[in-house]
Amino acid sequence: MQKEVTPFIPQTAPSYGHKEREAIDLYLQSNAWLTEFEKTIAFEQEIAKRATTTYASVVPNGTIALFLAFTALGIKKGDEVIVPNLTMIATPNAVQLAGGTPVFADVDSESLCLNPDEVARLITPRTKAVCHVSLGGRVGRMESLMELCREKGIPLVEDAAQAFGSSHRGKPVGSFGDIGIYSFTPHKIITTGQGGALVTNREDLYQAIERLKDFGRLQGGGDHHDHLGWNFKFTDLQAVLGLVQLENLDERIDKKREIFAHYQSQLTDVPGVTMLHTNLEETTPWFIEVFVEKPLALASFLKEQGIGTRPMYPAIHTQPIYAHIQGEFPVSTHAGAHGLWLPSSLSLTPSEITRICNAVKEFLRFV
Ligand SMILES: Cc1ncc(COP(=O)(O)O)c(C=O)c1O
């Protein structure tokens, strides 16, 4: 008799199907130019609609979106940008790419987002922007942060790479700052393979972004350049994919919330496991994180059971590339050292989640 093989559950996987295939096929039959054109404009309009912003501009990825956000705000050598000490490495690296210096603030333990009190402590005359990161789709103390930035006259950038589809008090994440950015890599709520977007209500910033992403010109097709710029344009091929993915964004959001709720209902009372309090009315969870004493041991136990995981981002100051950073960061250090991301794909079924949770409980000798 054939031995039954338990299927491997990956930590993450993209979600697309026949509608995407059909849309791309149809587009390719139209002798289209493939590069940024009408499909991209339509995609941008939909992004702006979801973000409730006046403008949206799409670019090759979230890192470039961050770079353009900082550059459009005029960040240059000697300028400081305050970022959380718990984020994907692209956040501080994009500050550096723009020529600035990232300054690291610890995060709040409830949300793992920027702690405004820490930000206030770090502001100097060189601080030229603050960058909030919606880690896992959460927001934290946005009102306090906005008030602080307003009081000090410092622009606020929202790195909402993981948070497209999340809102805070009814307002889409990404629309609070001077500029917000999203990412559309395969493990985000919608994907275009690679891809990113900037959203803003400020016309001056939008014009600057549009110039910067197209060789410094505002009118494509010509070769007159009075500004410095590069080629960070999107492609219509990706926009076709993105437009189809947007069609069922609400279902995707509901699915993510259901996945989180399933995990929560099975893990909340398990001694030795902590999950973050998450308002599922507003948050679209990204990767499902749990905090345990020994995340690496849990990861290898789960791997033996055919379950993929990923350790959470280490606190930035513990990364070799940022080892020179001085300071006390107890919250981000703890989260980075104890966080583990469990399988989080949109395709996860309730029975797979039960299998994962049972394995976690078995590891912790709970059952
Ligand atoms: C918080 C955060 N910022 C920036 C990025 C970079 O986005 P991209 O991978 O599209 O360059 C990511 C990617 O996951 C992210 O999670």
Coordinates of C-alpha atoms in Angstrom, one line a residue, residues 42-56 163-167 170-175 182 184 189-190 199 242 245-254 257 282 284:
A42 CA -5.9 52.2 -14.1
F43 CA -4.1 50.3 -11.4
E44 CA -2.9 53.6 -9.9
Q45 CA -6.4 55.0 -9.8
E46 CA -7.6 51.9 -8.0
I47 CA -4.8 52.1 -5.5
A48 CA -5.6 55.7 -4.8
K49 CA -9.3 54.9 -4.4
R50 CA -8.5 52.2 -1.8
A51 CA -6.0 54.5 0.0
T52 CA -8.5 57.4 -0.3
T53 CA -5.6 59.6 -1.4
T54 CA -5.6 62.1 -4.3
Y55 CA -2.6 60.5 -6.0
A56 CA -0.9 57.1 -6.4
A163 CA -0.5 47.0 5.4
F164 CA -2.4 47.5 2.2
G165 CA -6.0 46.8 3.1
S166 CA -5.6 47.7 6.8
S167 CA -7.3 50.8 8.3
G170 CA -11.9 54.0 9.5
K171 CA -9.0 55.5 7.5
P172 CA -6.8 53.4 5.3
V173 CA -3.3 52.8 6.5
G174 CA -0.9 54.6 4.2
S175 CA -3.1 57.8 4.1
Y182 CA 2.9 49.8 -0.2
F184 CA 3.2 44.0 -3.8
I189 CA -2.2 40.8 0.3
I190 CA -2.1 41.4 -3.5
V199 CA 0.2 57.4 -2.2
G242 CA -2.6 43.8 -10.0
Q245 CA -5.9 40.8 -7.8
L246 CA -7.7 44.0 -6.6
E247 CA -11.0 42.6 -7.8
N248 CA -11.3 40.3 -4.8
L249 CA -9.3 42.4 -2.3
D250 CA -12.1 42.4 0.2
E251 CA -12.3 38.6 0.1
R252 CA -8.6 38.4 0.6
I253 CA -8.8 40.7 3.6
D254 CA -11.7 38.7 5.1
R257 CA -8.8 37.9 9.3
E282 CA -9.5 47.1 11.0
T284 CA -5.5 43.0 7.8

